[in-house]
């Protein structure tokens, strides 16, 4: 439910576009028909109510989005009559702040209907029996003015359909709960879990509410779909006061581990209770960094965190460590409030670090390292690195990174061990961070690994390993295996993928640049246009010298726009300060040649040369231009591609 990138501006623009679309004339050659699935017209409260939208078009040029809304800003607005017996539970839960849709699935419209199913229960709850009428205002249809250019969606209103809602007795609901619970207990398949938990979530009475709370508190080991449906089911429940009472009581039980999900649900339910009757906020599409983006939510949560911290000593075992993790993740923003809480939580988590599960350890070592960094962790980290099971090895990179930061000398044997592991793909940038200029003990094993991997170049996975191992050779291998590697390359190098050659060329250049440079230049000469980007970035990242710099300068001066673009980019990344004048002169020459031929430059890749040269000049770490000069270069763009990358 949480997203990491804020799309508020995009959502507002989307709403503006959709609003503008209302003012347009709705094309008469698109038709939308609404019906009830399976012609069913009678439902009990809590049963799934499925509508079917059928889109057709009399001519080409229309696309329909077939993806479901989920918790995104709705493309289908359900209009109910009467509305008095209907609770808009999702709108209330989202507090007007819907997620920005991050997935669309467009299909062309024709005379053959495109069917889209809409479950009313995913947004609405029916609280009273009666006869209801529904119609849909759908914003799924867009027109295509030219290839890949889509206009804002146009709203289409459907016909009306009517259905009857009958009550579901507590006895009948209890039977449904027992049926669904028995089926859930008998399966661990995520597809079955998704269907069953969705049905359970739609039930609205107290029997289902108690079952949903029980499963919410014991969802560990279940799929994300299971947890998601059960969580939404808490807010679909008619008796939210009961949900809040049960969850808050559980949270205060010293034997119940308090997860972030539990804390978030209790906080949200209290917020909804306090906000009951207040005006609804306007709909906005946004992916939120915190659950609600509401100051009051944060205040409620901070109060609960303080309460949990005060009672942490009364907890033991998993209840204590899980709750401590939740407190750490949800620390109050105010430093004065957070500091004493953090001290106690930090002490406890350091003391019990070895007893945490693997994912909690990884979280602390990655996302919360600044809060838990401590020399007392060194023995634990070393023991973790000695573990060779698949789950433990999956976080070796994080552990190694922290061990190198705290004690590089003690990390050295573990780095060597990781390099010698033929199955390891621990991030090269982590492994390269030792201060040692070379590691002689890796020479023979690494040579053997590279020799073996070079025989499997047709296998993309093996090529990826070869790239990794040759990169490590460039960083740590000694000159002692130079002749063997050169002989191997001359025998098999023709079949190597370019991605794997960069590391080996860097190794050759490190120890014998005079021999390596002609080999590199000949390889580049044999490549097709644009293929150099599969070789040069890795080579220059691993080894950069005056000789490599001169090679890039020559390619910058050449006529091939792809080669010049790549060269400009890499000179900006790695080149010395003297390269600034070279790039400026090349840019000036480019503008004299292409300044009056912008459209042609846009279509023959010359635009990328302009863009990369300006990027190199304005973003290099080797020299700094004045703000005035940066503005002058960026505003002097000739091509549209350049202007798009450096907007005014």
PDB file of N, CA, C and O in Angstrom, residues 308-368:
ATOM      1  N   UNK A 308       4.034   2.401  23.130  1.00  0.00           N
ATOM      2  CA  UNK A 308       4.705   1.116  22.908  1.00  0.00           C
ATOM      3  C   UNK A 308       6.118   1.120  23.478  1.00  0.00           C
ATOM      4  O   UNK A 308       6.578   0.126  24.066  1.00  0.00           O
ATOM      5  N   UNK A 309       6.825   2.236  23.297  1.00  0.00           N
ATOM      6  CA  UNK A 309       8.187   2.330  23.819  1.00  0.00           C
ATOM      7  C   UNK A 309       8.196   2.241  25.333  1.00  0.00           C
ATOM      8  O   UNK A 309       9.076   1.587  25.928  1.00  0.00           O
ATOM      9  N   UNK A 310       7.213   2.878  25.979  1.00  0.00           N
ATOM     10  CA  UNK A 310       7.152   2.849  27.445  1.00  0.00           C
ATOM     11  C   UNK A 310       6.899   1.440  27.967  1.00  0.00           C
ATOM     12  O   UNK A 310       7.325   1.098  29.081  1.00  0.00           O
ATOM     13  N   UNK A 311       6.212   0.606  27.182  1.00  0.00           N
ATOM     14  CA  UNK A 311       5.897  -0.748  27.633  1.00  0.00           C
ATOM     15  C   UNK A 311       6.790  -1.816  27.049  1.00  0.00           C
ATOM     16  O   UNK A 311       6.512  -3.012  27.202  1.00  0.00           O
ATOM     17  N   UNK A 312       7.858  -1.415  26.382  1.00  0.00           N
ATOM     18  CA  UNK A 312       8.711  -2.380  25.697  1.00  0.00           C
ATOM     19  C   UNK A 312       9.356  -3.370  26.664  1.00  0.00           C
ATOM     20  O   UNK A 312       9.530  -4.556  26.336  1.00  0.00           O
ATOM     21  N   UNK A 313       9.695  -2.922  27.850  1.00  0.00           N
ATOM     22  CA  UNK A 313      10.361  -3.796  28.823  1.00  0.00           C
ATOM     23  C   UNK A 313       9.447  -4.924  29.299  1.00  0.00           C
ATOM     24  O   UNK A 313       9.925  -5.956  29.786  1.00  0.00           O
ATOM     25  N   UNK A 314       8.134  -4.737  29.176  1.00  0.00           N
ATOM     26  CA  UNK A 314       7.185  -5.772  29.607  1.00  0.00           C
ATOM     27  C   UNK A 314       7.056  -6.899  28.580  1.00  0.00           C
ATOM     28  O   UNK A 314       6.468  -7.934  28.867  1.00  0.00           O
ATOM     29  N   UNK A 315       7.583  -6.658  27.395  1.00  0.00           N
ATOM     30  CA  UNK A 315       7.495  -7.668  26.336  1.00  0.00           C
ATOM     31  C   UNK A 315       8.736  -8.547  26.350  1.00  0.00           C
ATOM     32  O   UNK A 315       9.794  -8.143  26.830  1.00  0.00           O
ATOM     33  N   UNK A 316       8.602  -9.735  25.766  1.00  0.00           N
ATOM     34  CA  UNK A 316       9.743 -10.643  25.676  1.00  0.00           C
ATOM     35  C   UNK A 316       9.757 -11.292  24.296  1.00  0.00           C
ATOM     36  O   UNK A 316       8.764 -11.282  23.567  1.00  0.00           O
ATOM     37  N   UNK A 317      10.908 -11.868  23.942  1.00  0.00           N
ATOM     38  CA  UNK A 317      11.012 -12.651  22.724  1.00  0.00           C
ATOM     39  C   UNK A 317      10.622 -11.888  21.474  1.00  0.00           C
ATOM     40  O   UNK A 317      10.944 -10.709  21.298  1.00  0.00           O
ATOM     41  N   UNK A 318       9.889 -12.577  20.592  1.00  0.00           N
ATOM     42  CA  UNK A 318       9.506 -11.989  19.314  1.00  0.00           C
ATOM     43  C   UNK A 318       8.618 -10.771  19.496  1.00  0.00           C
ATOM     44  O   UNK A 318       8.699  -9.811  18.726  1.00  0.00           O
ATOM     45  N   UNK A 319       7.764 -10.800  20.498  1.00  0.00           N
ATOM     46  CA  UNK A 319       6.904  -9.644  20.745  1.00  0.00           C
ATOM     47  C   UNK A 319       7.742  -8.402  21.014  1.00  0.00           C
ATOM     48  O   UNK A 319       7.431  -7.309  20.522  1.00  0.00           O
ATOM     49  N   UNK A 320       8.817  -8.562  21.751  1.00  0.00           N
ATOM     50  CA  UNK A 320       9.662  -7.413  22.077  1.00  0.00           C
ATOM     51  C   UNK A 320      10.464  -6.933  20.872  1.00  0.00           C
ATOM     52  O   UNK A 320      10.498  -5.745  20.564  1.00  0.00           O
ATOM     53  N   UNK A 321      11.102  -7.871  20.145  1.00  0.00           N
ATOM     54  CA  UNK A 321      11.957  -7.447  19.030  1.00  0.00           C
ATOM     55  C   UNK A 321      11.131  -6.901  17.863  1.00  0.00           C
ATOM     56  O   UNK A 321      11.515  -5.910  17.242  1.00  0.00           O
ATOM     57  N   UNK A 322      10.017  -7.540  17.546  1.00  0.00           N
ATOM     58  CA  UNK A 322       9.171  -7.042  16.454  1.00  0.00           C
ATOM     59  C   UNK A 322       8.623  -5.668  16.785  1.00  0.00           C
ATOM     60  O   UNK A 322       8.602  -4.765  15.937  1.00  0.00           O
ATOM     61  N   UNK A 323       8.184  -5.483  18.008  1.00  0.00           N
ATOM     62  CA  UNK A 323       7.657  -4.182  18.424  1.00  0.00           C
ATOM     63  C   UNK A 323       8.755  -3.132  18.407  1.00  0.00           C
ATOM     64  O   UNK A 323       8.525  -1.991  17.994  1.00  0.00           O
ATOM     65  N   UNK A 324       9.955  -3.522  18.823  1.00  0.00           N
ATOM     66  CA  UNK A 324      11.079  -2.577  18.786  1.00  0.00           C
ATOM     67  C   UNK A 324      11.396  -2.165  17.354  1.00  0.00           C
ATOM     68  O   UNK A 324      11.688  -0.990  17.072  1.00  0.00           O
ATOM     69  N   UNK A 325      11.344  -3.114  16.425  1.00  0.00           N
ATOM     70  CA  UNK A 325      11.566  -2.791  15.015  1.00  0.00           C
ATOM     71  C   UNK A 325      10.513  -1.811  14.514  1.00  0.00           C
ATOM     72  O   UNK A 325      10.815  -0.848  13.799  1.00  0.00           O
ATOM     73  N   UNK A 326       9.272  -2.044  14.877  1.00  0.00           N
ATOM     74  CA  UNK A 326       8.188  -1.152  14.457  1.00  0.00           C
ATOM     75  C   UNK A 326       8.393   0.248  15.016  1.00  0.00           C
ATOM     76  O   UNK A 326       8.196   1.247  14.315  1.00  0.00           O
ATOM     77  N   UNK A 327       8.801   0.337  16.271  1.00  0.00           N
ATOM     78  CA  UNK A 327       9.068   1.644  16.883  1.00  0.00           C
ATOM     79  C   UNK A 327      10.177   2.356  16.124  1.00  0.00           C
ATOM     80  O   UNK A 327      10.089   3.561  15.838  1.00  0.00           O
ATOM     81  N   UNK A 328      11.233   1.630  15.789  1.00  0.00           N
ATOM     82  CA  UNK A 328      12.351   2.224  15.061  1.00  0.00           C
ATOM     83  C   UNK A 328      11.911   2.735  13.693  1.00  0.00           C
ATOM     84  O   UNK A 328      12.282   3.832  13.264  1.00  0.00           O
ATOM     85  N   UNK A 329      11.107   1.935  12.986  1.00  0.00           N
ATOM     86  CA  UNK A 329      10.640   2.316  11.655  1.00  0.00           C
ATOM     87  C   UNK A 329       9.710   3.525  11.724  1.00  0.00           C
ATOM     88  O   UNK A 329       9.706   4.372  10.824  1.00  0.00           O
ATOM     89  N   UNK A 330       8.955   3.641  12.784  1.00  0.00           N
ATOM     90  CA  UNK A 330       7.958   4.706  12.909  1.00  0.00           C
ATOM     91  C   UNK A 330       8.337   5.722  14.004  1.00  0.00           C
ATOM     92  O   UNK A 330       7.463   6.274  14.666  1.00  0.00           O
ATOM     93  N   UNK A 331       9.622   5.966  14.150  1.00  0.00           N
ATOM     94  CA  UNK A 331      10.048   6.955  15.142  1.00  0.00           C
ATOM     95  C   UNK A 331       9.383   8.300  14.898  1.00  0.00           C
ATOM     96  O   UNK A 331       9.221   8.721  13.744  1.00  0.00           O
ATOM     97  N   UNK A 332       9.004   9.002  15.937  1.00  0.00           N
ATOM     98  CA  UNK A 332       8.449  10.348  15.746  1.00  0.00           C
ATOM     99  C   UNK A 332       9.441  11.254  15.035  1.00  0.00           C
ATOM    100  O   UNK A 332      10.664  11.088  15.151  1.00  0.00           O
ATOM    101  N   UNK A 333       8.927  12.209  14.288  1.00  0.00           N
ATOM    102  CA  UNK A 333       9.787  13.120  13.534  1.00  0.00           C
ATOM    103  C   UNK A 333      10.502  14.122  14.441  1.00  0.00           C
ATOM    104  O   UNK A 333      11.614  14.545  14.150  1.00  0.00           O
ATOM    105  N   UNK A 334       9.864  14.500  15.528  1.00  0.00           N
ATOM    106  CA  UNK A 334      10.454  15.499  16.418  1.00  0.00           C
ATOM    107  C   UNK A 334      11.686  14.921  17.114  1.00  0.00           C
ATOM    108  O   UNK A 334      11.585  13.911  17.830  1.00  0.00           O
ATOM    109  N   UNK A 335      12.873  15.516  16.941  1.00  0.00           N
ATOM    110  CA  UNK A 335      14.106  14.960  17.525  1.00  0.00           C
ATOM    111  C   UNK A 335      14.051  14.789  19.031  1.00  0.00           C
ATOM    112  O   UNK A 335      14.536  13.782  19.564  1.00  0.00           O
ATOM    113  N   UNK A 336      13.482  15.752  19.735  1.00  0.00           N
ATOM    114  CA  UNK A 336      13.444  15.667  21.195  1.00  0.00           C
ATOM    115  C   UNK A 336      12.597  14.493  21.663  1.00  0.00           C
ATOM    116  O   UNK A 336      12.898  13.875  22.695  1.00  0.00           O
ATOM    117  N   UNK A 337      11.545  14.203  20.919  1.00  0.00           N
ATOM    118  CA  UNK A 337      10.688  13.073  21.269  1.00  0.00           C
ATOM    119  C   UNK A 337      11.340  11.755  20.873  1.00  0.00           C
ATOM    120  O   UNK A 337      11.263  10.756  21.599  1.00  0.00           O
ATOM    121  N   UNK A 338      11.991  11.755  19.711  1.00  0.00           N
ATOM    122  CA  UNK A 338      12.551  10.517  19.179  1.00  0.00           C
ATOM    123  C   UNK A 338      13.801  10.059  19.914  1.00  0.00           C
ATOM    124  O   UNK A 338      14.040   8.848  20.047  1.00  0.00           O
ATOM    125  N   UNK A 339      14.626  10.994  20.383  1.00  0.00           N
ATOM    126  CA  UNK A 339      15.942  10.649  20.931  1.00  0.00           C
ATOM    127  C   UNK A 339      15.887   9.635  22.070  1.00  0.00           C
ATOM    128  O   UNK A 339      16.589   8.600  22.019  1.00  0.00           O
ATOM    129  N   UNK A 340      15.096   9.854  23.129  1.00  0.00           N
ATOM    130  CA  UNK A 340      15.090   8.860  24.216  1.00  0.00           C
ATOM    131  C   UNK A 340      14.502   7.515  23.787  1.00  0.00           C
ATOM    132  O   UNK A 340      14.934   6.467  24.267  1.00  0.00           O
ATOM    133  N   UNK A 341      13.522   7.559  22.879  1.00  0.00           N
ATOM    134  CA  UNK A 341      12.947   6.308  22.374  1.00  0.00           C
ATOM    135  C   UNK A 341      13.997   5.543  21.593  1.00  0.00           C
ATOM    136  O   UNK A 341      14.168   4.332  21.756  1.00  0.00           O
ATOM    137  N   UNK A 342      14.726   6.247  20.733  1.00  0.00           N
ATOM    138  CA  UNK A 342      15.748   5.612  19.904  1.00  0.00           C
ATOM    139  C   UNK A 342      16.840   4.982  20.757  1.00  0.00           C
ATOM    140  O   UNK A 342      17.313   3.879  20.450  1.00  0.00           O
ATOM    141  N   UNK A 343      17.255   5.641  21.818  1.00  0.00           N
ATOM    142  CA  UNK A 343      18.322   5.097  22.664  1.00  0.00           C
ATOM    143  C   UNK A 343      17.943   3.727  23.215  1.00  0.00           C
ATOM    144  O   UNK A 343      18.739   2.787  23.190  1.00  0.00           O
ATOM    145  N   UNK A 344      16.706   3.614  23.719  1.00  0.00           N
ATOM    146  CA  UNK A 344      16.285   2.358  24.318  1.00  0.00           C
ATOM    147  C   UNK A 344      16.093   1.276  23.255  1.00  0.00           C
ATOM    148  O   UNK A 344      16.503   0.119  23.439  1.00  0.00           O
ATOM    149  N   UNK A 345      15.484   1.645  22.127  1.00  0.00           N
ATOM    150  CA  UNK A 345      15.253   0.670  21.059  1.00  0.00           C
ATOM    151  C   UNK A 345      16.587   0.196  20.481  1.00  0.00           C
ATOM    152  O   UNK A 345      16.784  -0.994  20.211  1.00  0.00           O
ATOM    153  N   UNK A 346      17.509   1.117  20.306  1.00  0.00           N
ATOM    154  CA  UNK A 346      18.822   0.761  19.772  1.00  0.00           C
ATOM    155  C   UNK A 346      19.531  -0.217  20.698  1.00  0.00           C
ATOM    156  O   UNK A 346      20.110  -1.215  20.249  1.00  0.00           O
ATOM    157  N   UNK A 347      19.509   0.072  21.985  1.00  0.00           N
ATOM    158  CA  UNK A 347      20.159  -0.812  22.958  1.00  0.00           C
ATOM    159  C   UNK A 347      19.579  -2.217  22.883  1.00  0.00           C
ATOM    160  O   UNK A 347      20.309  -3.211  22.827  1.00  0.00           O
ATOM    161  N   UNK A 348      18.274  -2.303  22.805  1.00  0.00           N
ATOM    162  CA  UNK A 348      17.620  -3.603  22.798  1.00  0.00           C
ATOM    163  C   UNK A 348      17.922  -4.367  21.502  1.00  0.00           C
ATOM    164  O   UNK A 348      18.224  -5.558  21.530  1.00  0.00           O
ATOM    165  N   UNK A 349      17.852  -3.684  20.349  1.00  0.00           N
ATOM    166  CA  UNK A 349      18.069  -4.357  19.071  1.00  0.00           C
ATOM    167  C   UNK A 349      19.520  -4.793  18.899  1.00  0.00           C
ATOM    168  O   UNK A 349      19.793  -5.845  18.313  1.00  0.00           O
ATOM    169  N   UNK A 350      20.462  -3.998  19.402  1.00  0.00           N
ATOM    170  CA  UNK A 350      21.861  -4.419  19.354  1.00  0.00           C
ATOM    171  C   UNK A 350      22.085  -5.640  20.234  1.00  0.00           C
ATOM    172  O   UNK A 350      22.803  -6.576  19.866  1.00  0.00           O
ATOM    173  N   UNK A 351      21.443  -5.650  21.362  1.00  0.00           N
ATOM    174  CA  UNK A 351      21.582  -6.755  22.310  1.00  0.00           C
ATOM    175  C   UNK A 351      21.014  -8.048  21.729  1.00  0.00           C
ATOM    176  O   UNK A 351      21.556  -9.132  21.945  1.00  0.00           O
ATOM    177  N   UNK A 352      19.933  -7.937  20.977  1.00  0.00           N
ATOM    178  CA  UNK A 352      19.245  -9.124  20.462  1.00  0.00           C
ATOM    179  C   UNK A 352      19.377  -9.260  18.942  1.00  0.00           C
ATOM    180  O   UNK A 352      18.606  -9.991  18.318  1.00  0.00           O
ATOM    181  N   UNK A 353      20.359  -8.590  18.354  1.00  0.00           N
ATOM    182  CA  UNK A 353      20.487  -8.569  16.897  1.00  0.00           C
ATOM    183  C   UNK A 353      20.561  -9.970  16.304  1.00  0.00           C
ATOM    184  O   UNK A 353      19.929 -10.274  15.295  1.00  0.00           O
ATOM    185  N   UNK A 354      21.322 -10.841  16.942  1.00  0.00           N
ATOM    186  CA  UNK A 354      21.522 -12.181  16.380  1.00  0.00           C
ATOM    187  C   UNK A 354      20.239 -12.995  16.387  1.00  0.00           C
ATOM    188  O   UNK A 354      20.091 -13.947  15.619  1.00  0.00           O
ATOM    189  N   UNK A 355      19.269 -12.629  17.226  1.00  0.00           N
ATOM    190  CA  UNK A 355      18.014 -13.376  17.306  1.00  0.00           C
ATOM    191  C   UNK A 355      16.956 -12.855  16.331  1.00  0.00           C
ATOM    192  O   UNK A 355      15.889 -13.463  16.202  1.00  0.00           O
ATOM    193  N   UNK A 356      17.242 -11.746  15.657  1.00  0.00           N
ATOM    194  CA  UNK A 356      16.283 -11.210  14.692  1.00  0.00           C
ATOM    195  C   UNK A 356      16.231 -12.109  13.464  1.00  0.00           C
ATOM    196  O   UNK A 356      17.176 -12.834  13.167  1.00  0.00           O
ATOM    197  N   UNK A 357      15.100 -12.032  12.742  1.00  0.00           N
ATOM    198  CA  UNK A 357      15.067 -12.811  11.502  1.00  0.00           C
ATOM    199  C   UNK A 357      15.915 -12.111  10.443  1.00  0.00           C
ATOM    200  O   UNK A 357      16.310 -10.956  10.590  1.00  0.00           O
ATOM    201  N   UNK A 358      16.174 -12.817   9.367  1.00  0.00           N
ATOM    202  CA  UNK A 358      17.116 -12.350   8.353  1.00  0.00           C
ATOM    203  C   UNK A 358      16.695 -11.012   7.752  1.00  0.00           C
ATOM    204  O   UNK A 358      17.522 -10.129   7.507  1.00  0.00           O
ATOM    205  N   UNK A 359      15.394 -10.852   7.518  1.00  0.00           N
ATOM    206  CA  UNK A 359      14.924  -9.636   6.858  1.00  0.00           C
ATOM    207  C   UNK A 359      14.978  -8.439   7.792  1.00  0.00           C
ATOM    208  O   UNK A 359      15.218  -7.310   7.354  1.00  0.00           O
ATOM    209  N   UNK A 360      14.788  -8.668   9.085  1.00  0.00           N
ATOM    210  CA  UNK A 360      14.942  -7.584  10.051  1.00  0.00           C
ATOM    211  C   UNK A 360      16.406  -7.148  10.133  1.00  0.00           C
ATOM    212  O   UNK A 360      16.701  -5.954  10.210  1.00  0.00           O
ATOM    213  N   UNK A 361      17.309  -8.132  10.109  1.00  0.00           N
ATOM    214  CA  UNK A 361      18.734  -7.788  10.121  1.00  0.00           C
ATOM    215  C   UNK A 361      19.101  -6.968   8.892  1.00  0.00           C
ATOM    216  O   UNK A 361      19.804  -5.955   8.985  1.00  0.00           O
ATOM    217  N   UNK A 362      18.636  -7.425   7.736  1.00  0.00           N
ATOM    218  CA  UNK A 362      18.961  -6.715   6.499  1.00  0.00           C
ATOM    219  C   UNK A 362      18.412  -5.292   6.526  1.00  0.00           C
ATOM    220  O   UNK A 362      19.078  -4.352   6.084  1.00  0.00           O
ATOM    221  N   UNK A 363      17.209  -5.129   7.055  1.00  0.00           N
ATOM    222  CA  UNK A 363      16.616  -3.785   7.143  1.00  0.00           C
ATOM    223  C   UNK A 363      17.461  -2.875   8.029  1.00  0.00           C
ATOM    224  O   UNK A 363      17.727  -1.720   7.678  1.00  0.00           O
ATOM    225  N   UNK A 364      17.889  -3.384   9.157  1.00  0.00           N
ATOM    226  CA  UNK A 364      18.695  -2.563  10.062  1.00  0.00           C
ATOM    227  C   UNK A 364      20.038  -2.204   9.423  1.00  0.00           C
ATOM    228  O   UNK A 364      20.510  -1.069   9.564  1.00  0.00           O
ATOM    229  N   UNK A 365      20.633  -3.158   8.725  1.00  0.00           N
ATOM    230  CA  UNK A 365      21.945  -2.911   8.126  1.00  0.00           C
ATOM    231  C   UNK A 365      21.868  -1.995   6.908  1.00  0.00           C
ATOM    232  O   UNK A 365      22.861  -1.357   6.548  1.00  0.00           O
ATOM    233  N   UNK A 366      20.713  -1.913   6.261  1.00  0.00           N
ATOM    234  CA  UNK A 366      20.591  -1.070   5.070  1.00  0.00           C
ATOM    235  C   UNK A 366      19.881   0.237   5.395  1.00  0.00           C
ATOM    236  O   UNK A 366      20.486   1.309   5.383  1.00  0.00           O
ATOM    237  N   UNK A 367      18.605   0.164   5.731  1.00  0.00           N
ATOM    238  CA  UNK A 367      17.804   1.384   5.895  1.00  0.00           C
ATOM    239  C   UNK A 367      18.056   2.109   7.211  1.00  0.00           C
ATOM    240  O   UNK A 367      17.802   3.310   7.309  1.00  0.00           O
ATOM    241  N   UNK A 368      18.532   1.407   8.236  1.00  0.00           N
ATOM    242  CA  UNK A 368      18.675   2.047   9.549  1.00  0.00           C
ATOM    243  C   UNK A 368      20.097   1.961  10.091  1.00  0.00           C
ATOM    244  O   UNK A 368      20.309   2.005  11.303  1.00  0.00           O
TER     245      UNK A 368
END
